[in-house]
Structures are given as C-alpha cells and as structure tokens.
PDB file of C-alpha atoms in Angstrom:
ATOM      1  CA  ALA V   1      54.618  -3.792-114.192  1.00 45.00           C
ATOM      2  CA  PRO V   2      56.084  -5.043-110.930  1.00 44.00           C
ATOM      3  CA  SER V   3      56.622  -2.462-108.211  1.00 42.00           C
ATOM      4  CA  SER V   4      60.207  -1.318-107.649  1.00 43.00           C
ATOM      5  CA  SER V   5      59.528  -0.024-104.142  1.00 47.00           C
ATOM      6  CA  VAL V   6      61.420  -1.542-101.243  1.00 42.00           C
ATOM      7  CA  PRO V   7      59.096  -3.539 -98.967  1.00 48.00           C
ATOM      8  CA  ALA V   8      58.761  -2.250 -95.428  1.00 54.00           C
ATOM      9  CA  PRO V   9      60.675  -4.317 -92.883  1.00 58.00           C
ATOM     10  CA  SER V  10      58.726  -6.654 -90.646  1.00 66.00           C
ATOM     11  CA  PRO V  11      58.365  -5.429 -87.037  1.00 64.00           C
ATOM     12  CA  SER V  12      60.102  -8.618 -85.915  1.00 72.00           C
ATOM     13  CA  ASP V  13      63.165  -8.057 -88.134  1.00 86.00           C
ATOM     14  CA  PRO V  14      66.170  -6.679 -86.220  1.00 92.00           C
ATOM     15  CA  LEU V  15      67.340  -3.226 -87.302  1.00 95.00           C
ATOM     16  CA  THR V  16      71.134  -3.179 -87.765  1.00 95.00           C
ATOM     17  CA  PHE V  17      73.085   0.052 -87.445  1.00 95.00           C
ATOM     18  CA  THR V  18      76.676   1.175 -87.005  1.00 95.00           C
ATOM     19  CA  THR V  19      77.781   4.085 -84.839  1.00 93.00           C
ATOM     20  CA  VAL V  20      80.756   5.271 -82.822  1.00 92.00           C
ATOM     21  CA  LEU V  21      78.310   6.004 -79.999  1.00 92.00           C
ATOM     22  CA  THR V  22      77.627   3.611 -77.148  1.00 93.00           C
ATOM     23  CA  PRO V  23      73.825   3.684 -76.779  1.00 94.00           C
ATOM     24  CA  SER V  24      72.756   4.133 -73.157  1.00 93.00           C
ATOM     25  CA  ALA V  25      69.115   5.114 -73.774  1.00 95.00           C
ATOM     26  CA  LEU V  26      66.542   4.423 -76.506  1.00 97.00           C
ATOM     27  CA  VAL V  27      63.208   5.971 -77.497  1.00 97.00           C
ATOM     28  CA  TYR V  28      60.997   5.801 -80.608  1.00 96.00           C
ATOM     29  CA  ASP V  29      59.280   8.661 -82.428  1.00 94.00           C
ATOM     30  CA  VAL V  30      56.071   7.275 -83.929  1.00 90.00           C
ATOM     31  CA  VAL V  31      55.593  10.371 -86.117  1.00 90.00           C
ATOM     32  CA  SER V  32      58.906  10.249 -88.001  1.00 89.00           C
ATOM     33  CA  LYS V  33      59.316   6.444 -87.595  1.00 91.00           C
ATOM     34  CA  ARG V  34      62.798   6.906 -86.180  1.00 94.00           C
ATOM     35  CA  PHE V  35      64.580   5.491 -83.166  1.00 97.00           C
ATOM     36  CA  ILE V  36      66.586   7.909 -81.052  1.00 96.00           C
ATOM     37  CA  VAL V  37      69.608   6.875 -78.988  1.00 96.00           C
ATOM     38  CA  ALA V  38      71.677   8.748 -76.431  1.00 95.00           C
ATOM     39  CA  ASP V  39      75.271   8.150 -75.398  1.00 93.00           C
ATOM     40  CA  ARG V  40      75.744   9.056 -71.730  1.00 91.00           C
ATOM     41  CA  LYS V  41      79.512   9.624 -71.823  1.00 88.00           C
ATOM     42  CA  ALA V  42      79.790  11.116 -75.334  1.00 90.00           C
ATOM     43  CA  ARG V  43      76.974  13.555 -74.481  1.00 90.00           C
ATOM     44  CA  ARG V  44      75.325  13.094 -77.852  1.00 93.00           C
ATOM     45  CA  ILE V  45      71.909  12.124 -79.189  1.00 95.00           C
ATOM     46  CA  ALA V  46      71.412  10.498 -82.601  1.00 95.00           C
ATOM     47  CA  VAL V  47      68.492   9.342 -84.722  1.00 96.00           C
ATOM     48  CA  ILE V  48      68.247   6.016 -86.574  1.00 96.00           C
ATOM     49  CA  ASP V  49      66.070   5.579 -89.629  1.00 94.00           C
ATOM     50  CA  ARG V  50      63.833   2.550 -89.058  1.00 92.00           C
ATOM     51  CA  THR V  51      63.976   1.469 -92.699  1.00 90.00           C
ATOM     52  CA  THR V  52      67.630   1.969 -93.598  1.00 92.00           C
ATOM     53  CA  GLY V  53      69.451   1.958 -90.264  1.00 94.00           C
ATOM     54  CA  GLN V  54      71.151   5.225 -91.229  1.00 95.00           C
ATOM     55  CA  VAL V  55      72.402   7.156 -88.195  1.00 95.00           C
ATOM     56  CA  SER V  56      72.560  10.947 -88.003  1.00 94.00           C
ATOM     57  CA  THR V  57      73.387  13.304 -85.152  1.00 92.00           C
ATOM     58  CA  LEU V  58      70.481  15.129 -83.542  1.00 91.00           C
ATOM     59  CA  VAL V  59      72.263  16.845 -80.647  1.00 89.00           C
ATOM     60  CA  GLY V  60      76.048  16.914 -80.685  1.00 77.00           C
ATOM     61  CA  ALA V  61      78.741  18.559 -78.624  1.00 62.00           C
ATOM     62  CA  GLN V  62      77.393  22.007 -79.496  1.00 61.00           C
ATOM     63  CA  GLY V  63      74.250  21.169 -77.541  1.00 61.00           C
ATOM     64  CA  ASP V  64      76.320  21.176 -74.326  1.00 74.00           C
ATOM     65  CA  LEU V  65      73.963  18.753 -72.585  1.00 86.00           C
ATOM     66  CA  GLY V  66      76.438  17.287 -70.133  1.00 86.00           C
ATOM     67  CA  GLU V  67      76.484  13.586 -69.224  1.00 90.00           C
ATOM     68  CA  ILE V  68      73.098  12.284 -70.415  1.00 93.00           C
ATOM     69  CA  GLY V  69      71.119  10.326 -67.819  1.00 93.00           C
ATOM     70  CA  GLY V  70      68.092   9.564 -69.982  1.00 95.00           C
ATOM     71  CA  ILE V  71      65.805  10.698 -72.813  1.00 97.00           C
ATOM     72  CA  ALA V  72      62.027  10.577 -73.306  1.00 97.00           C
ATOM     73  CA  ILE V  73      59.445  11.678 -75.882  1.00 96.00           C
ATOM     74  CA  ASP V  74      56.184  13.433 -75.087  1.00 93.00           C
ATOM     75  CA  PRO V  75      53.990  12.021 -77.909  1.00 87.00           C
ATOM     76  CA  GLN V  76      51.241  14.587 -77.352  1.00 85.00           C
ATOM     77  CA  GLN V  77      53.498  17.623 -77.749  1.00 87.00           C
ATOM     78  CA  GLY V  78      56.114  16.016 -80.002  1.00 88.00           C
ATOM     79  CA  ASP V  79      58.985  17.098 -77.778  1.00 91.00           C
ATOM     80  CA  LEU V  80      62.143  15.299 -76.702  1.00 96.00           C
ATOM     81  CA  TRP V  81      63.251  15.572 -73.078  1.00 96.00           C
ATOM     82  CA  ALA V  82      66.690  14.786 -71.676  1.00 96.00           C
ATOM     83  CA  VAL V  83      68.233  14.835 -68.222  1.00 95.00           C
ATOM     84  CA  SER V  84      71.936  15.392 -67.734  1.00 93.00           C
ATOM     85  CA  SER V  85      74.664  16.037 -65.187  1.00 89.00           C
ATOM     86  CA  ALA V  86      76.809  19.119 -65.683  1.00 80.00           C
ATOM     87  CA  GLU V  87      80.347  19.674 -64.422  1.00 75.00           C
ATOM     88  CA  GLY V  88      80.265  19.676 -60.631  1.00 75.00           C
ATOM     89  CA  GLY V  89      77.328  17.264 -60.475  1.00 79.00           C
ATOM     90  CA  ALA V  90      74.429  19.706 -60.971  1.00 89.00           C
ATOM     91  CA  GLN V  91      71.581  17.964 -62.825  1.00 93.00           C
ATOM     92  CA  GLN V  92      69.416  19.577 -65.472  1.00 93.00           C
ATOM     93  CA  LEU V  93      66.261  18.935 -67.468  1.00 95.00           C
ATOM     94  CA  HIS V  94      66.320  19.881 -71.160  1.00 94.00           C
ATOM     95  CA  LEU V  95      63.457  20.403 -73.609  1.00 95.00           C
ATOM     96  CA  ILE V  96      64.636  19.620 -77.153  1.00 94.00           C
ATOM     97  CA  GLN V  97      62.893  20.212 -80.481  1.00 92.00           C
ATOM     98  CA  LEU V  98      62.595  16.804 -82.149  1.00 90.00           C
ATOM     99  CA  ILE V  99      62.839  18.095 -85.705  1.00 87.00           C
ATOM    100  CA  SER V 100      65.937  20.273 -85.361  1.00 89.00           C
ATOM    101  CA  GLY V 101      67.626  18.991 -82.200  1.00 89.00           C
ATOM    102  CA  ARG V 102      67.671  22.560 -80.857  1.00 90.00           C
ATOM    103  CA  VAL V 103      67.660  22.841 -77.078  1.00 91.00           C
ATOM    104  CA  LEU V 104      64.638  25.013 -76.330  1.00 93.00           C
ATOM    105  CA  ARG V 105      64.870  25.228 -72.550  1.00 93.00           C
ATOM    106  CA  THR V 106      67.109  24.045 -69.712  1.00 93.00           C
ATOM    107  CA  VAL V 107      66.097  24.127 -66.037  1.00 94.00           C
ATOM    108  CA  PRO V 108      67.732  22.805 -62.855  1.00 93.00           C
ATOM    109  CA  LEU V 109      66.482  19.397 -61.706  1.00 92.00           C
ATOM    110  CA  SER V 110      65.552  19.699 -58.047  1.00 89.00           C
ATOM    111  CA  GLY V 111      64.683  17.100 -55.425  1.00 86.00           C
ATOM    112  CA  VAL V 112      66.637  14.238 -57.035  1.00 89.00           C
ATOM    113  CA  LYS V 113      69.313  13.108 -54.573  1.00 84.00           C
ATOM    114  CA  GLY V 114      71.242  10.577 -56.656  1.00 90.00           C
ATOM    115  CA  ARG V 115      72.620  10.567 -60.188  1.00 91.00           C
ATOM    116  CA  VAL V 116      69.842  10.164 -62.776  1.00 93.00           C
ATOM    117  CA  VAL V 117      70.081   6.843 -64.642  1.00 93.00           C
ATOM    118  CA  ALA V 118      66.786   6.715 -66.575  1.00 95.00           C
ATOM    119  CA  LEU V 119      63.905   8.850 -67.851  1.00 96.00           C
ATOM    120  CA  ALA V 120      60.485   8.075 -69.342  1.00 97.00           C
ATOM    121  CA  PHE V 121      57.342   9.967 -70.340  1.00 97.00           C
ATOM    122  CA  VAL V 122      54.211   8.246 -69.015  1.00 96.00           C
ATOM    123  CA  PRO V 123      50.857   9.320 -70.526  1.00 93.00           C
ATOM    124  CA  ASP V 124      48.665  11.093 -67.922  1.00 91.00           C
ATOM    125  CA  ALA V 125      51.571  11.092 -65.453  1.00 94.00           C
ATOM    126  CA  GLY V 126      54.357  13.017 -67.212  1.00 95.00           C
ATOM    127  CA  LEU V 127      58.109  12.692 -66.852  1.00 96.00           C
ATOM    128  CA  ILE V 128      59.394   9.930 -64.563  1.00 97.00           C
ATOM    129  CA  VAL V 129      63.021   9.774 -63.400  1.00 96.00           C
ATOM    130  CA  ALA V 130      65.025   7.072 -61.614  1.00 95.00           C
ATOM    131  CA  ASP V 131      68.344   7.694 -59.852  1.00 94.00           C
ATOM    132  CA  ASP V 132      71.263   5.455 -58.947  1.00 92.00           C
ATOM    133  CA  SER V 133      69.825   4.634 -55.525  1.00 92.00           C
ATOM    134  CA  GLY V 134      66.638   3.208 -57.059  1.00 93.00           C
ATOM    135  CA  ARG V 135      64.460   6.194 -56.155  1.00 95.00           C
ATOM    136  CA  VAL V 136      61.730   7.026 -58.676  1.00 96.00           C
ATOM    137  CA  VAL V 137      60.243  10.527 -58.907  1.00 96.00           C
ATOM    138  CA  ARG V 138      57.822  12.467 -61.075  1.00 96.00           C
ATOM    139  CA  VAL V 139      59.406  15.576 -62.611  1.00 95.00           C
ATOM    140  CA  ARG V 140      57.453  18.652 -63.627  1.00 91.00           C
ATOM    141  CA  PRO V 141      58.511  20.597 -66.752  1.00 88.00           C
ATOM    142  CA  GLY V 142      59.922  23.313 -64.495  1.00 90.00           C
ATOM    143  CA  GLY V 143      62.310  20.839 -62.850  1.00 90.00           C
ATOM    144  CA  ARG V 144      60.482  20.277 -59.548  1.00 92.00           C
ATOM    145  CA  SER V 145      60.191  16.616 -58.510  1.00 92.00           C
ATOM    146  CA  GLU V 146      57.779  14.543 -56.420  1.00 94.00           C
ATOM    147  CA  PRO V 147      58.726  11.137 -54.918  1.00 95.00           C
ATOM    148  CA  LEU V 148      56.851   8.070 -56.186  1.00 96.00           C
ATOM    149  CA  GLY V 149      58.714   5.188 -54.572  1.00 95.00           C
ATOM    150  CA  GLU V 150      61.959   3.269 -54.205  1.00 94.00           C
ATOM    151  CA  LEU V 151      63.076   0.161 -56.057  1.00 94.00           C
ATOM    152  CA  GLU V 152      65.216  -2.624 -54.620  1.00 91.00           C
ATOM    153  CA  TYR V 153      67.601  -2.306 -57.562  1.00 91.00           C
ATOM    154  CA  VAL V 154      69.047   0.373 -59.819  1.00 91.00           C
ATOM    155  CA  PRO V 155      67.272   0.331 -63.205  1.00 90.00           C
ATOM    156  CA  ARG V 156      69.151   0.670 -66.468  1.00 86.00           C
ATOM    157  CA  ALA V 157      66.165   2.127 -68.318  1.00 91.00           C
ATOM    158  CA  LEU V 158      62.524   3.143 -68.019  1.00 95.00           C
ATOM    159  CA  ALA V 159      59.847   3.082 -70.715  1.00 96.00           C
ATOM    160  CA  ALA V 160      56.087   3.505 -70.921  1.00 96.00           C
ATOM    161  CA  ASP V 161      53.342   2.188 -73.182  1.00 94.00           C
ATOM    162  CA  ALA V 162      50.342   4.023 -74.621  1.00 92.00           C
ATOM    163  CA  GLN V 163      48.196   2.812 -71.719  1.00 93.00           C
ATOM    164  CA  GLY V 164      50.373   4.661 -69.216  1.00 94.00           C
ATOM    165  CA  ARG V 165      52.116   1.626 -67.746  1.00 96.00           C
ATOM    166  CA  LEU V 166      55.750   2.024 -66.713  1.00 97.00           C
ATOM    167  CA  TYR V 167      58.326  -0.679 -67.525  1.00 97.00           C
ATOM    168  CA  VAL V 168      61.541  -0.930 -65.525  1.00 96.00           C
ATOM    169  CA  THR V 169      64.616  -3.113 -65.961  1.00 90.00           C
ATOM    170  CA  ALA V 170      64.470  -5.499 -63.015  1.00 76.00           C
ATOM    171  CA  GLY V 171      68.115  -6.597 -62.971  1.00 71.00           C
ATOM    172  CA  GLY V 172      67.506  -9.973 -64.595  1.00 80.00           C
ATOM    173  CA  PRO V 173      65.775 -11.643 -67.564  1.00 86.00           C
ATOM    174  CA  ARG V 174      62.561  -9.671 -67.067  1.00 89.00           C
ATOM    175  CA  LEU V 175      60.999  -6.232 -66.775  1.00 93.00           C
ATOM    176  CA  ALA V 176      58.809  -5.024 -63.934  1.00 95.00           C
ATOM    177  CA  ARG V 177      55.554  -3.311 -64.910  1.00 96.00           C
ATOM    178  CA  PHE V 178      53.982  -0.560 -62.793  1.00 97.00           C
ATOM    179  CA  THR V 179      51.030   1.766 -62.770  1.00 96.00           C
ATOM    180  CA  VAL V 180      51.819   5.376 -61.860  1.00 96.00           C
ATOM    181  CA  GLY V 181      49.543   7.348 -59.576  1.00 93.00           C
ATOM    182  CA  ALA V 182      50.363   9.081 -56.327  1.00 92.00           C
ATOM    183  CA  SER V 183      52.905   6.260 -55.980  1.00 94.00           C
ATOM    184  CA  LEU V 184      54.188   3.278 -57.956  1.00 95.00           C
ATOM    185  CA  ARG V 185      52.232   0.015 -57.886  1.00 96.00           C
ATOM    186  CA  ARG V 186      53.775  -3.076 -59.440  1.00 95.00           C
ATOM    187  CA  THR V 187      51.303  -5.036 -61.546  1.00 96.00           C
ATOM    188  CA  GLY V 188      53.465  -7.804 -62.968  1.00 94.00           C
ATOM    189  CA  LEU V 189      56.628  -8.971 -64.702  1.00 93.00           C
ATOM    190  CA  VAL V 190      57.424  -9.300 -68.402  1.00 92.00           C
ATOM    191  CA  ASP V 191      59.862 -12.069 -69.395  1.00 90.00           C
ATOM    192  CA  LEU V 192      62.552 -11.173 -71.916  1.00 88.00           C
ATOM    193  CA  ALA V 193      63.870 -13.287 -74.759  1.00 82.00           C
ATOM    194  CA  PRO V 194      66.751 -15.525 -73.592  1.00 83.00           C
ATOM    195  CA  ASP V 195      69.335 -13.662 -75.711  1.00 80.00           C
ATOM    196  CA  THR V 196      68.423 -10.190 -74.397  1.00 83.00           C
ATOM    197  CA  PRO V 197      71.113  -8.612 -72.186  1.00 82.00           C
ATOM    198  CA  PRO V 198      69.461  -7.718 -68.854  1.00 75.00           C
ATOM    199  CA  ASP V 199      70.946  -4.210 -68.880  1.00 81.00           C
ATOM    200  CA  ALA V 200      70.207  -3.353 -72.531  1.00 88.00           C
ATOM    201  CA  PRO V 201      68.650   0.060 -73.290  1.00 93.00           C
ATOM    202  CA  PHE V 202      65.013  -0.443 -74.319  1.00 94.00           C
ATOM    203  CA  THR V 203      61.797   1.319 -75.213  1.00 96.00           C
ATOM    204  CA  VAL V 204      58.144   0.371 -75.700  1.00 95.00           C
ATOM    205  CA  ALA V 205      56.328   1.401 -78.884  1.00 93.00           C
ATOM    206  CA  GLU V 206      53.397   0.140 -80.930  1.00 90.00           C
ATOM    207  CA  GLY V 207      52.772  -2.704 -78.492  1.00 91.00           C
ATOM    208  CA  ARG V 208      56.324  -4.052 -78.735  1.00 93.00           C
ATOM    209  CA  LEU V 209      59.539  -4.055 -76.731  1.00 93.00           C
ATOM    210  CA  HIS V 210      62.603  -2.724 -78.561  1.00 95.00           C
ATOM    211  CA  PHE V 211      66.131  -3.399 -77.244  1.00 94.00           C
ATOM    212  CA  VAL V 212      69.596  -2.289 -78.348  1.00 95.00           C
ATOM    213  CA  VAL V 213      72.012  -5.235 -78.469  1.00 93.00           C
ATOM    214  CA  PRO V 214      75.712  -5.076 -79.504  1.00 92.00           C
ATOM    215  CA  VAL V 215      76.593  -7.622 -82.220  1.00 93.00           C
ATOM    216  CA  ASP V 216      80.102  -8.000 -83.700  1.00 91.00           C
ATOM    217  CA  GLY V 217      81.061  -4.329 -83.630  1.00 90.00           C
ATOM    218  CA  ARG V 218      77.613  -3.159 -84.714  1.00 94.00           C
ATOM    219  CA  TYR V 219      74.274  -2.833 -82.976  1.00 96.00           C
ATOM    220  CA  GLU V 220      70.832  -4.337 -83.483  1.00 95.00           C
ATOM    221  CA  ILE V 221      67.480  -3.070 -82.306  1.00 96.00           C
ATOM    222  CA  ARG V 222      65.495  -6.242 -81.669  1.00 94.00           C
ATOM    223  CA  SER V 223      61.737  -6.143 -81.239  1.00 92.00           C
ATOM    224  CA  SER V 224      59.225  -8.523 -79.736  1.00 90.00           C
ATOM    225  CA  PRO V 225      55.565  -8.311 -78.727  1.00 90.00           C
ATOM    226  CA  ILE V 226      54.813  -7.620 -75.061  1.00 88.00           C
ATOM    227  CA  LYS V 227      53.483 -10.770 -73.422  1.00 77.00           C
TER     228      LYS V 227
END
C-alpha cells in the first residue's frame, strides 16, 4: 500500500510562516528541528516548526527579557542565550531552557559600551556579541566580556558554523567570514543570492545559510548552501 506520510521538505524549499512578530534574530535548533526567532521591540521569542511552519511562543511578556539584542544556541549544552536591554539601558545576558522557555539565569552584561545588536555562539570560542558601534566582544557566561575587534560597519546579525567560523552581515550583498581566536581574523566573503535583503536576520546550520525574508504580509525562511 502506498505510504500516507508527508514527505520531508527539501532543504532548498522556503519555509513560509505567519506571525505578528517582526523577526530581528534567527537561530536553528538541530535537535528539535525548529527555527527560533526573536522580536527586538516586542520582547518575545518564538519557535517555528520546520515541517509545518507553525509558530508558537517560547518566551513571552512574562519572561521580562527587555528589548532583545540577539539570541544564540549552545549546541553542546542545548541552551538558548539571549541578550537584552532593560529600562534605563542596562544590558543583561539570559540563559533560557530551550524546551520550556524558562529563564534559568540572568546576569549583568559588563564591558559592552554600545547597544547590543547581535549574538552568536561559536564552537570553541563561546558567546560573541556585537554592539551598535561595530565592536565585537567575547562574553563569558557570567557576563564578563573581552574585546575581539572592531568592524567598519554595524552588523545586523552574527552566526557561526560547526567549524567555529563566524559570519557577519557586511552591509551589502555578502557576508564576511572570520575565525575567532584572541582576536577576529577575516578569512573571506560569502556572496548572497540577489533577492536576499542585506539586513535580513540569518543563521548558519547544517552547512547552509538561512534567512528571514518578508513576503506579502508573511515571512519566508530561505536556505542556500554556503559557497
């Protein structure tokens, strides 16, 4: 008898979803096969099922995160991290349980002079933050930061691949790629598809770039292999 199961979507197929949120950051959880988006102004985090596009709230107003500057997943520990600005401008680092959305710990973010605009978790390097002056720092789980370098532009998003390379929006139709050690070292540029907005939230997972693009009142997560 023929199988009645729904075939898995191709990695190249765009994932369409509808939400009242305005996605400002994107990550992917390889364990649950779900995308996670954050809305900076609405102060909410939601998950998107990769197969159905169904959206559900992970951290809502009750989480009291403040204005969200970025989110990142630690794939080794299975934790979600977020940075936010509270009333008065104080910035904080939050550890969030991925399964429940419960905020497990919140600590002050120290040593970051500007407003945080992006966050990534880089294997073997840890949490990396960029602020609105283009400064990039490494952040320890306790909130202490160490400078890594300064960019000539303000990035919209950061992401990392499994090899520990950091990808940064470069203000145009490409991403800059860096290695992370005691400092940042740029190793190349990655060209984007012509229809990709240069400031779109993105992540890197399973060897592919994934971008959030608004389309006719909805959103699409479009994926392409990294060249």
